[in-house]
Coordinates of C-alpha atoms in Angstrom, one line a residue:
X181 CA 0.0 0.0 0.0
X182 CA 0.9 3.7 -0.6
X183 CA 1.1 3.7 3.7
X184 CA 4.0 1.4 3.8
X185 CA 5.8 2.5 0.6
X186 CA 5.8 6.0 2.9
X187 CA 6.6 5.0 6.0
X188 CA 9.4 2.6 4.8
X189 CA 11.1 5.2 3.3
X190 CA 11.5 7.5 6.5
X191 CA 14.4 6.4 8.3
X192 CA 15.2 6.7 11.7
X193 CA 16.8 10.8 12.3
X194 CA 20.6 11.0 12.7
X195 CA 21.6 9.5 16.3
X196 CA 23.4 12.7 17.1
X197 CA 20.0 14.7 16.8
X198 CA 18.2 12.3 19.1
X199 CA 17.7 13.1 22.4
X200 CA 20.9 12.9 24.9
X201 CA 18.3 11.3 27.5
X202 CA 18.1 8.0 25.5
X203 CA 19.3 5.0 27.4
X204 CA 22.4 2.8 25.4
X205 CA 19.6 0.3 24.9
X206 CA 17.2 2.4 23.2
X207 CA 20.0 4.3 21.3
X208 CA 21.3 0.9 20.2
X209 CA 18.1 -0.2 18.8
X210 CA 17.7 2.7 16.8
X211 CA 21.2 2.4 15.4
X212 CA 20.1 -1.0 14.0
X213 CA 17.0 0.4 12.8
X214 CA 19.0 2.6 10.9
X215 CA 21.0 0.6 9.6
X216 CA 18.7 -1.7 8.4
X217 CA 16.7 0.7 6.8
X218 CA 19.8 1.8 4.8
X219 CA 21.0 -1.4 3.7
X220 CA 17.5 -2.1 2.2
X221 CA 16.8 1.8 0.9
X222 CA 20.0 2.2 -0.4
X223 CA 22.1 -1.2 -1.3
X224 CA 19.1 -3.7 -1.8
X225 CA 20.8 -5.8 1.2
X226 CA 16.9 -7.3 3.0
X227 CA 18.4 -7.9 6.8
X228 CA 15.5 -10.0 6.7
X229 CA 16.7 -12.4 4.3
X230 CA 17.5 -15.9 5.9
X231 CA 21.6 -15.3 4.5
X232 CA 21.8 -11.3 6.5
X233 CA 23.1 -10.9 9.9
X234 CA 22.9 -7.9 11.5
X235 CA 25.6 -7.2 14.2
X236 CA 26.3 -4.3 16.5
X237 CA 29.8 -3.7 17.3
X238 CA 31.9 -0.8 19.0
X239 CA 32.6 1.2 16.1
X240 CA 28.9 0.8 14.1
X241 CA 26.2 -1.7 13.3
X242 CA 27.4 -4.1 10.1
X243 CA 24.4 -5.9 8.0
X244 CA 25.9 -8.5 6.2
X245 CA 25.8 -11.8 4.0
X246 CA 28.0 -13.7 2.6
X247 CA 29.2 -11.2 -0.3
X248 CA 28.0 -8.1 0.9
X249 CA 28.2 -5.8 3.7
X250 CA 26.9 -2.3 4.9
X251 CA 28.3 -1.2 7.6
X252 CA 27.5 2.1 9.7
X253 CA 28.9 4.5 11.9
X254 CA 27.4 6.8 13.6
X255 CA 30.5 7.7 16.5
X256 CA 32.4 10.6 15.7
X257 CA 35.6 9.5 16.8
X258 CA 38.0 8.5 13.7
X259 CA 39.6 6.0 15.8
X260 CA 36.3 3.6 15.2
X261 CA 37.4 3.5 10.8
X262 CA 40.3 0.9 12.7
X263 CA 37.9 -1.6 13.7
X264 CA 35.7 -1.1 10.6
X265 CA 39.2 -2.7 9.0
X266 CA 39.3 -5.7 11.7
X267 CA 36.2 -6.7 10.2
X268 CA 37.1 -6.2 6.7
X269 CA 40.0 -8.5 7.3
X270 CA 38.2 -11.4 9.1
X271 CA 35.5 -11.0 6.0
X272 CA 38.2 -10.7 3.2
X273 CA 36.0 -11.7 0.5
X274 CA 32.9 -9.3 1.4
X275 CA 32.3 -6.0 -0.5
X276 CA 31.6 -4.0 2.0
X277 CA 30.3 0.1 2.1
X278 CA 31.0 2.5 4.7
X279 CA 28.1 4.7 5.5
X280 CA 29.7 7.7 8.0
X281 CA 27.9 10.0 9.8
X282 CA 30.7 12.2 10.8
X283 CA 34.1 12.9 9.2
X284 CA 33.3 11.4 5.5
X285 CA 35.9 12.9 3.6
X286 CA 39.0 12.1 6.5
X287 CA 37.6 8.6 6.9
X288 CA 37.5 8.2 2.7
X289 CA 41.2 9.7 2.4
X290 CA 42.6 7.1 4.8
X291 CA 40.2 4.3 3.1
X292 CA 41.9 5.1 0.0
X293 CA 45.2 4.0 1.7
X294 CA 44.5 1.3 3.9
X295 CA 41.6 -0.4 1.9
X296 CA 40.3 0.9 -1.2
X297 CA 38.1 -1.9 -2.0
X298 CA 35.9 -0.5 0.7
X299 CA 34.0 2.7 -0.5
X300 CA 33.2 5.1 2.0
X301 CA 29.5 6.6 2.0
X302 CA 28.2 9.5 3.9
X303 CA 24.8 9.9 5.6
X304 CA 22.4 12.2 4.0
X305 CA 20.1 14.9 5.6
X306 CA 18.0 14.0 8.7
X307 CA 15.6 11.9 8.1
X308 CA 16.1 11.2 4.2
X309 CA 17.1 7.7 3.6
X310 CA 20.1 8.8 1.3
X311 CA 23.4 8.2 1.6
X312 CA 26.0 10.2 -0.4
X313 CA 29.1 9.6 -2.9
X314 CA 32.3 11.4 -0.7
X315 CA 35.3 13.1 -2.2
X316 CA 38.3 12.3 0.1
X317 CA 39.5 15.6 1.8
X318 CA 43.0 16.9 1.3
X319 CA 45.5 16.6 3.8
X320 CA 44.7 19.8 6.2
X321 CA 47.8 22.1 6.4
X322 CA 48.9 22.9 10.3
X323 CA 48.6 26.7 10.9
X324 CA 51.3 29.3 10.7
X325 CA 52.9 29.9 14.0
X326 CA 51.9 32.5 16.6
X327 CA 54.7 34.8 16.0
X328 CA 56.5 37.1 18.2
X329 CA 56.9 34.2 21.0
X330 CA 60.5 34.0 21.3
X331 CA 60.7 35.9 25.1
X332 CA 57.7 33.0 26.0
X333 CA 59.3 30.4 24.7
X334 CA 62.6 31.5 26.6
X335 CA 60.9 31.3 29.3
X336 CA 59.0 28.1 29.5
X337 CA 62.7 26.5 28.6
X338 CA 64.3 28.4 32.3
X339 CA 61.3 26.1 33.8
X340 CA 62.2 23.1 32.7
X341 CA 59.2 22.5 30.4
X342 CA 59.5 21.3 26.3
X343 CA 58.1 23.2 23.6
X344 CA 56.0 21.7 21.5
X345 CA 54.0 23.4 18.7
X346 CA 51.4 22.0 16.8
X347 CA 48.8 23.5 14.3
X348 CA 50.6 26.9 15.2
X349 CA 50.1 26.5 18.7
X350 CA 53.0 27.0 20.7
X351 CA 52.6 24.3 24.2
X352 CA 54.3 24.1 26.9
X353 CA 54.9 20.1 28.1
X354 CA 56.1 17.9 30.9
X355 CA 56.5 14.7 29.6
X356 CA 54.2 14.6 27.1
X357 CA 51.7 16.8 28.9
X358 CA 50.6 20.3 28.2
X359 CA 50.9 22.6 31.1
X360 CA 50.4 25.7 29.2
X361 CA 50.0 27.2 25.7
X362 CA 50.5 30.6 24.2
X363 CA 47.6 32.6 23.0
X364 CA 46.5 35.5 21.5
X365 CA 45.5 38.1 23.5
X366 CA 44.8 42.1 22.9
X367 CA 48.5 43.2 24.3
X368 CA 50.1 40.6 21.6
X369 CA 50.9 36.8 22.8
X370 CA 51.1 35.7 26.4
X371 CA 51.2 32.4 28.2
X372 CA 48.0 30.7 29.6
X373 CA 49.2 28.3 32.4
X374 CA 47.2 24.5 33.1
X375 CA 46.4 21.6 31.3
X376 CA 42.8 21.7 29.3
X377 CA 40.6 25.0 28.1
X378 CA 38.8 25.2 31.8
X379 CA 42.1 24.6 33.5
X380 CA 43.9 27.7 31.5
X381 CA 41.0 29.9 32.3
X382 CA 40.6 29.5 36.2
X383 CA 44.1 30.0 35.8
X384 CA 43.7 33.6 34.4
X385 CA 41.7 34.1 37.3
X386 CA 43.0 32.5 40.2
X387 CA 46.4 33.6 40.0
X388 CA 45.7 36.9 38.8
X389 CA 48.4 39.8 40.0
X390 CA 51.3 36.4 40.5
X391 CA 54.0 36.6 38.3
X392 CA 53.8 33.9 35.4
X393 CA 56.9 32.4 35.4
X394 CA 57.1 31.8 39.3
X395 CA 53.0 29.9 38.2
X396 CA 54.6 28.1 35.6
X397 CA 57.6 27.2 37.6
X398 CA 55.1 25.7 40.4
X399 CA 53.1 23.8 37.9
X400 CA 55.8 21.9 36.2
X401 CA 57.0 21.1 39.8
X402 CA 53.7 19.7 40.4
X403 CA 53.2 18.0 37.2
X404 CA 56.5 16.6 36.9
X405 CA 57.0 14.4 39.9
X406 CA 54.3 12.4 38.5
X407 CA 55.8 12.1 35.1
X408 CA 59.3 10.4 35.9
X409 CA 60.2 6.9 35.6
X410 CA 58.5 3.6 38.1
X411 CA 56.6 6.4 40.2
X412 CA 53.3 4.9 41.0
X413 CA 50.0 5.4 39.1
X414 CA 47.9 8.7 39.5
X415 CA 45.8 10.7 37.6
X416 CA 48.6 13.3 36.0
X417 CA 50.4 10.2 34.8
X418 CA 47.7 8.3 33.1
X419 CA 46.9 10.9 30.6
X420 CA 48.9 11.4 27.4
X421 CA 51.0 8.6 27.8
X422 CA 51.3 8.3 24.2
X423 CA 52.8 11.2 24.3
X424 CA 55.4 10.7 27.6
X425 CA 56.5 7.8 25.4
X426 CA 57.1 9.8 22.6
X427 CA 59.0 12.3 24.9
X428 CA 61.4 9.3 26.3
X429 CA 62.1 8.2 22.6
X430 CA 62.9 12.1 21.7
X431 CA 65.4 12.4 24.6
X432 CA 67.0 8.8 24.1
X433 CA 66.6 8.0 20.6
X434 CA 68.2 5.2 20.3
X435 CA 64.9 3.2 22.2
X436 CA 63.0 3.5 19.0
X437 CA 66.9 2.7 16.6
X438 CA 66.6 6.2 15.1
X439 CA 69.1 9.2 15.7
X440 CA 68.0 13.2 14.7
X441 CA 64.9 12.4 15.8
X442 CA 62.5 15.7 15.2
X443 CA 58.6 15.6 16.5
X444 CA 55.5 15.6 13.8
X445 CA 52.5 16.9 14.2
X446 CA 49.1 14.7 14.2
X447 CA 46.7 15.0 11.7
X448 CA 43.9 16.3 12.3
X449 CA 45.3 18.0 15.2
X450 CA 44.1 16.8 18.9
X451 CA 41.1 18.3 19.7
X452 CA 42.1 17.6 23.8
X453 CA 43.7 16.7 26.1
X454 CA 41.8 13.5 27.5
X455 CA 41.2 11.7 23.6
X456 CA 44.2 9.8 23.3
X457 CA 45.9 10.2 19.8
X458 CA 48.9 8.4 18.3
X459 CA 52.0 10.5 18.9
X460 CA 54.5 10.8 16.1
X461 CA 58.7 11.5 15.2
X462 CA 60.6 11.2 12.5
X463 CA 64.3 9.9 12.6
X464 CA 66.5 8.9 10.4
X465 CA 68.1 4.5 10.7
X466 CA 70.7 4.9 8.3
X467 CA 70.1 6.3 5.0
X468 CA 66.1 5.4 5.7
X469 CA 63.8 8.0 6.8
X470 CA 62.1 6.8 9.3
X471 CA 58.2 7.3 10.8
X472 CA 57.9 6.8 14.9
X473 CA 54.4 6.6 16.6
X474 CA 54.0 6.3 19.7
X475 CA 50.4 4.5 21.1
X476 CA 49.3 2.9 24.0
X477 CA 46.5 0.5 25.2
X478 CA 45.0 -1.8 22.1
X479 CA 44.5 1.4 20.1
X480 CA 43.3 0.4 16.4
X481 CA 43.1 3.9 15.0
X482 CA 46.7 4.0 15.5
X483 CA 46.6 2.8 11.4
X484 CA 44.1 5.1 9.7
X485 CA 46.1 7.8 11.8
X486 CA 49.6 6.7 10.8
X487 CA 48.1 6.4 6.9
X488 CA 47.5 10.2 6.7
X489 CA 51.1 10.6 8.5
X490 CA 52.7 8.7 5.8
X491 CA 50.9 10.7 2.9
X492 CA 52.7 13.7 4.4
X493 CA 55.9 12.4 5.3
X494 CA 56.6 9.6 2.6
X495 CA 58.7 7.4 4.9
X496 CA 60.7 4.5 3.7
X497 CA 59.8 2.5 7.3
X498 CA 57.0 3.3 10.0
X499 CA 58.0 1.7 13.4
X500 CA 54.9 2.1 15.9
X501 CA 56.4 2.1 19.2
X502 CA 54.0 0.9 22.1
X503 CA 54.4 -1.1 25.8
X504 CA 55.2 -4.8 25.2
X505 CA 51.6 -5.7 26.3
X506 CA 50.1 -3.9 23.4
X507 CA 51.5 -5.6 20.6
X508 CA 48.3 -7.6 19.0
X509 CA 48.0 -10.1 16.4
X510 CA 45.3 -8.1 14.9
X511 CA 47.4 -4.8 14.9
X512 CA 50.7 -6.8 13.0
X513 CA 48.0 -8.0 10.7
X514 CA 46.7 -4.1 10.2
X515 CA 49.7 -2.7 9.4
X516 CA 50.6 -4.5 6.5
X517 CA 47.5 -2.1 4.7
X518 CA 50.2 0.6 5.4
X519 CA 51.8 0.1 1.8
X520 CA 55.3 0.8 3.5
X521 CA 57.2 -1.8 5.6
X522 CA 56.2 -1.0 9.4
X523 CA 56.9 -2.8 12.4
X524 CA 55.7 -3.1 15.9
X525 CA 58.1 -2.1 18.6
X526 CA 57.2 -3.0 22.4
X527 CA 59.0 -1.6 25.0
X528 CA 58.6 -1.2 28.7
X529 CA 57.2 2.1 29.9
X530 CA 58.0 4.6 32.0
X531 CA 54.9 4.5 34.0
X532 CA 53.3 1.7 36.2
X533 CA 49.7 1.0 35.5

């Protein structure tokens, strides 16, 4: 009937649009609605056919048979496109489409890389059952740097703290974590002091009238006793440890068997401080140039991240350096999408867990 041509072609809205008060179960089931609907609407895959699965997994729900597979991902963290590619290699002879809610034309980029028999789709407008052809984004270009910074810089180094600038941001770090960052104010560039946005702000205001290097100074005494070598776990030395790692490869170079090792931005930059994101250097082993990044915990987004590094860089070798616990079959068998020879180097870290 005209009824159920109509209703059957309204899908369920966008998850982000629903309400936040949704319980996981009820959001879950609408996710699989969804993606139901769109494998039917849109790729003439019936989940009701006695040969289609439907599963629901951590980074989207997958409706699949035999041959084919729609798969879709409504999280907005890139990491998830890592284990869309664990599935794609358990199913290696499934066509499978990507349908993205968020990040299309990143996700498509590194699909291009890592797996272009996959093609990456991208939902259409609320409520339409459409899904859309996606044109891979170029690679962004980090921003210029603040300039006029050299007195700030000067003095973050008297403190003890490294600089580290990425997308034109000039940081100041303590093994791997940001306690403070230059910004732009009306009398030209001044330091901000504390870790995230929030921090740096209550900052302005609590230590208003103090001199800022004698704050700084206190901070990085603060921060740092946390950040050193078998001291025991606590909340300053669980975060960024990608990033202290990549720190204890810059100052001993030889851990990861690279010399003139130089730091390299992520792309897209980090968008916080709590998100971990694979932490990257570049060295030279030999003649070779060589990519270094630095993950922890069973991170599988380490490889769609590294892919856009290595468009940038052109490496002849990745090594992805992470604690000896870490290293997963499922990651060595990842890597070898990376189209240049990588290997997985575990080490023991600095901290304890």
């Amino acid at each position: 009937s005209a009824m159920a041509v109509a209703s059957r072609q309204t899908l369920p809205p966008k998850i982000a649009d629903l309400p936040v008060s949704l319980d996981p179960a009820q959001r879950a089931g609408l996710e699989r609605a969804r993606a139901v609907a769109l494998a039917r609407e849109q790729f003439e895959l019936d989940a009701s056919a006695d040969d289609v699965e439907v599963d629901a997994a951590p980074f989207g729900v997958t409706v699949h048979s035999s041959t084919r597979a729609v798969v879709v991902v409504s999280s907005d963290d890139l990491a998830v496109l890592g284990g869309v590619l664990v599935w794609r290699q358990r199913h290696p002879d499934v066509d499978v489409d990507v349908v993205v809610e968020h990040h299309a034309g990143t996700h498509a980029r590194r699909v291009d890389m890592v797996a272009p028999e996959m093609t990456v789709w991208s939902l259409g407008s609320q409520g339409a059952p459409s899904v859309l052809a996606v044109t891979p984004d170029v690679l962004p270009e980090p921003h210029p740097t603040t300039p006029g910074t050299a007195s700030i810089v000067a003095m973050i180094k008297r403190c003890g703290a490294s600089i580290v600038v990425e997308d034109g941001i000039v940081r100041a770090e303590v093994m791997g974590l940001e306690v403070g960052r230059v910004v732009e104010s009306a009398s030209g560039p001044t330091l901000e002091v504390g870790g995230g946005r929030f921090d740096r702000e209550a900052g302005v205001l609590l230590h208003a009238g103090r001199d800022i290097e004698e704050i700084l100074a206190d901070v990085i005494g603060r921060v740092a006793k946390h950040r050193q070598e078998g001291v025991p776990a606590h909340a300053i030395n669980r975060l960024a440890r990608e990033r202290w790692l990549r720190e204890v490869i810059l100052n001993d170079p030889g851990l990861a068997r690279i010399s003139a090792a130089s730091l390299v931005e992520p792309i897209p930059p980090r968008s916080n401080l709590l998100d971990a994101c694979p932490a990257a250097l570049f060295g030279k082993d030999g003649e070779a140039d060589v990519l270094v990044v630095c993950t922890v915990g069973a991170d599988l987004g380490v490889v769609p991240a590294v892919a856009d590094l290595i468009m940038r860089h052109r490496p002849d070798l990745v090594r992805i350096v992470l604690p000896q616990r870490d290293v997963l079959p499922h990651l060595q068998q990842l890597v070898t999408r990376l189209g240049v020879p990588t290997e997985l180097l575990g080490i023991d870290p600095p901290w304890q867990n």
